């Protein structure tokens, strides 16, 4: 069982920012810090006081994080970047908004005394004495202190104050991980209410000392405990009154949502996963109702998340194509007009969007990458709308002449035709490059639509169905926002954005098969019509070849791809590998092209050169940041691993920016998270000479001075699938719509329509044939709901006379009513001695979606564990259970867990 926290962050825009440049403007960007650790940097928006970013991130964190802060900075080319202001959200604040924090927040002034971080290790004791007790405070060490000096370090010392008396430790030069091991004693009076204050300071020779944080100890609590030792988080000094420029520094629009999950072992989710998989395998042929129920009870605001979770779950089970095929059929069954097919934000549309992003992102990069790069590099002025044309001067110096509107339009049309033609040509050549599972899914979509809308009048409908996803929901959004699809590192400027928008419109017209409605909307797109019409023919030919894939070809392509491990992350990095003693200088880094797969981290001189393995992923022990002072750069990481002989080694890799640094760290941590022997601590410095630069410790192989952060990762489109997490997210969603599910299920169930309640065994009656007795589905399909049987009294699954049940629980399986998940280990909080009562309602008795992993089957029961269901709690460790077998459900004696 693991507890996981994740942050969904969307940095929308800023407004009314102060001017930091002499031009009366600013070049703002945002840095996101979690517990003062930079993890995200947005793109810079140049020369504006109202920037728009629109960037989204998903960050996975340990549940122990405290706060997330958003710093708005002004980028300067020749000097240090200016700090405009910040917004800080604590974990408690985010937890108080279950649906997420959303809205405008005023930027606050950044006070150096509040910029504290790190922890301090203290040992506190109350010592008895002849006349009075004494308070002993041992200051042992600190870690991750804020660097206050220009060299990227601090000169920390500790000041201990109690009842007007102050004592100080020695100063440790140039370290954010100091070790003191000094002890101080104070006289302690019984009943004294004054607190013990431990403050950390950075010593400065010329200016005043910088505040690093403090810890306040409650002496009364310590008196009761007599002794306490541990790591204490440093806090800012809130006692000083400071002027707040609230509103004067502008505002920042944010959307931040905290999600805490308790993920159980895989075996706990098997009933739910098997139930969903069985539903998908049966498809429209089975009587399943769960997928339609999920779609009907999912609100618009959470439909994208549910679709992504379901898609990833089925992708891990090898059923993504079958799941999407089921959604296609459900969508087609309720669509009567071909023009509106897949145009709404249904579960099918959202699931297909997620599928293309997960399975087709590399394909998207190969097709669009060169064209997008060319548009960014050319930076040509392109405009087709006469009302927006800006007349400009052309020609060399001294021979300027104004360019006419007609010349601008003609040149723009020529540029767009070239880009559109190059894109369509690249697309038509990419049939074999498209992933096999994507091709097979489009094949199913094409066939289903053609079966639903046959005839010559609907000749283009199957093609439009494919392009509605491929062009309108995948390629066009990527062209308009290349940064959001990882095609570019920065947003486009205004001129390039307009070019990309016009190109995306042209692609949409091609995807709509040059529909007359598209031409009527924007008549000024007419100069592109010859290229669009030619593109429609090209696109039809491409789709025909794309969907022409048989099962054997699909398997062959998948087998070929599985033999070639796709890179998880690749790109240029600077490497320095330490060997023995000697100075480590930034100039000793060498630029190489690195490629990370699920098996190894390799490098080469160029992307096309032969790669050499640097290290095996199974040997990685940690991937962490290196403190800035070690190499004079804040963007250096270290990979700690063991060589083939088992000796510890370290590879130092330098990235060009903080985003690239965190992306590489995330990728390395994800692929090595299940390695044995992962380190719990490390040294953020380097071993220079005869000691570590971070903590000055002389033992090279000793315990590290800082804790590793293997759980801090950024979510990417090519992340390894986590089946347990996806199952937990689906289960949590089902719990949130539980009441709606029951109502919808009652509407869809034949027996529920009759409003019947099963007969009670106490009255000696039995269900008459066809009376609508509610019975469970056959074995192997538990939880699929109710069935109305009309052949024979009760049928095989509802024996007569009924078996004995718990007191108060009467009737056959359906009379057990609603069975609720247990208090533990389910994430929904309930008291340890809570009890459940059976309700005689016309409700299906769904099995526990996550059975208790340690629940023992009752004596004489041979039912598998997944069919043991909790009925109630009778006391600590004692539970009532129901057992599902060939003859339905029967009660059992109390069993002990």
Short mmCIF file of N, CA and C in Angstrom, two decimals, residues 236-243:
data_model
loop_
_atom_site.label_atom_id
_atom_site.label_comp_id
_atom_site.label_asym_id
_atom_site.label_seq_id
_atom_site.Cartn_x
_atom_site.Cartn_y
_atom_site.Cartn_z
N UNK A 236 9.50 30.39 8.71
CA UNK A 236 9.82 31.82 8.61
C UNK A 236 9.46 32.54 9.90
N UNK A 237 9.99 33.72 10.05
CA UNK A 237 9.73 34.53 11.24
C UNK A 237 8.47 35.34 11.00
N UNK A 238 7.40 34.96 11.65
CA UNK A 238 6.11 35.64 11.47
C UNK A 238 5.88 36.73 12.50
N UNK A 239 6.83 36.93 13.40
CA UNK A 239 6.62 37.90 14.47
C UNK A 239 6.79 39.35 14.01
N UNK A 240 7.52 39.56 12.91
CA UNK A 240 7.76 40.92 12.42
C UNK A 240 6.61 41.35 11.54
N UNK A 241 6.18 42.61 11.72
CA UNK A 241 5.12 43.16 10.88
C UNK A 241 5.75 43.74 9.62
N UNK A 242 5.21 43.35 8.47
CA UNK A 242 5.77 43.81 7.21
C UNK A 242 4.68 44.42 6.35
N UNK A 243 5.09 45.36 5.54
CA UNK A 243 4.16 46.02 4.63
C UNK A 243 3.85 45.08 3.46
#
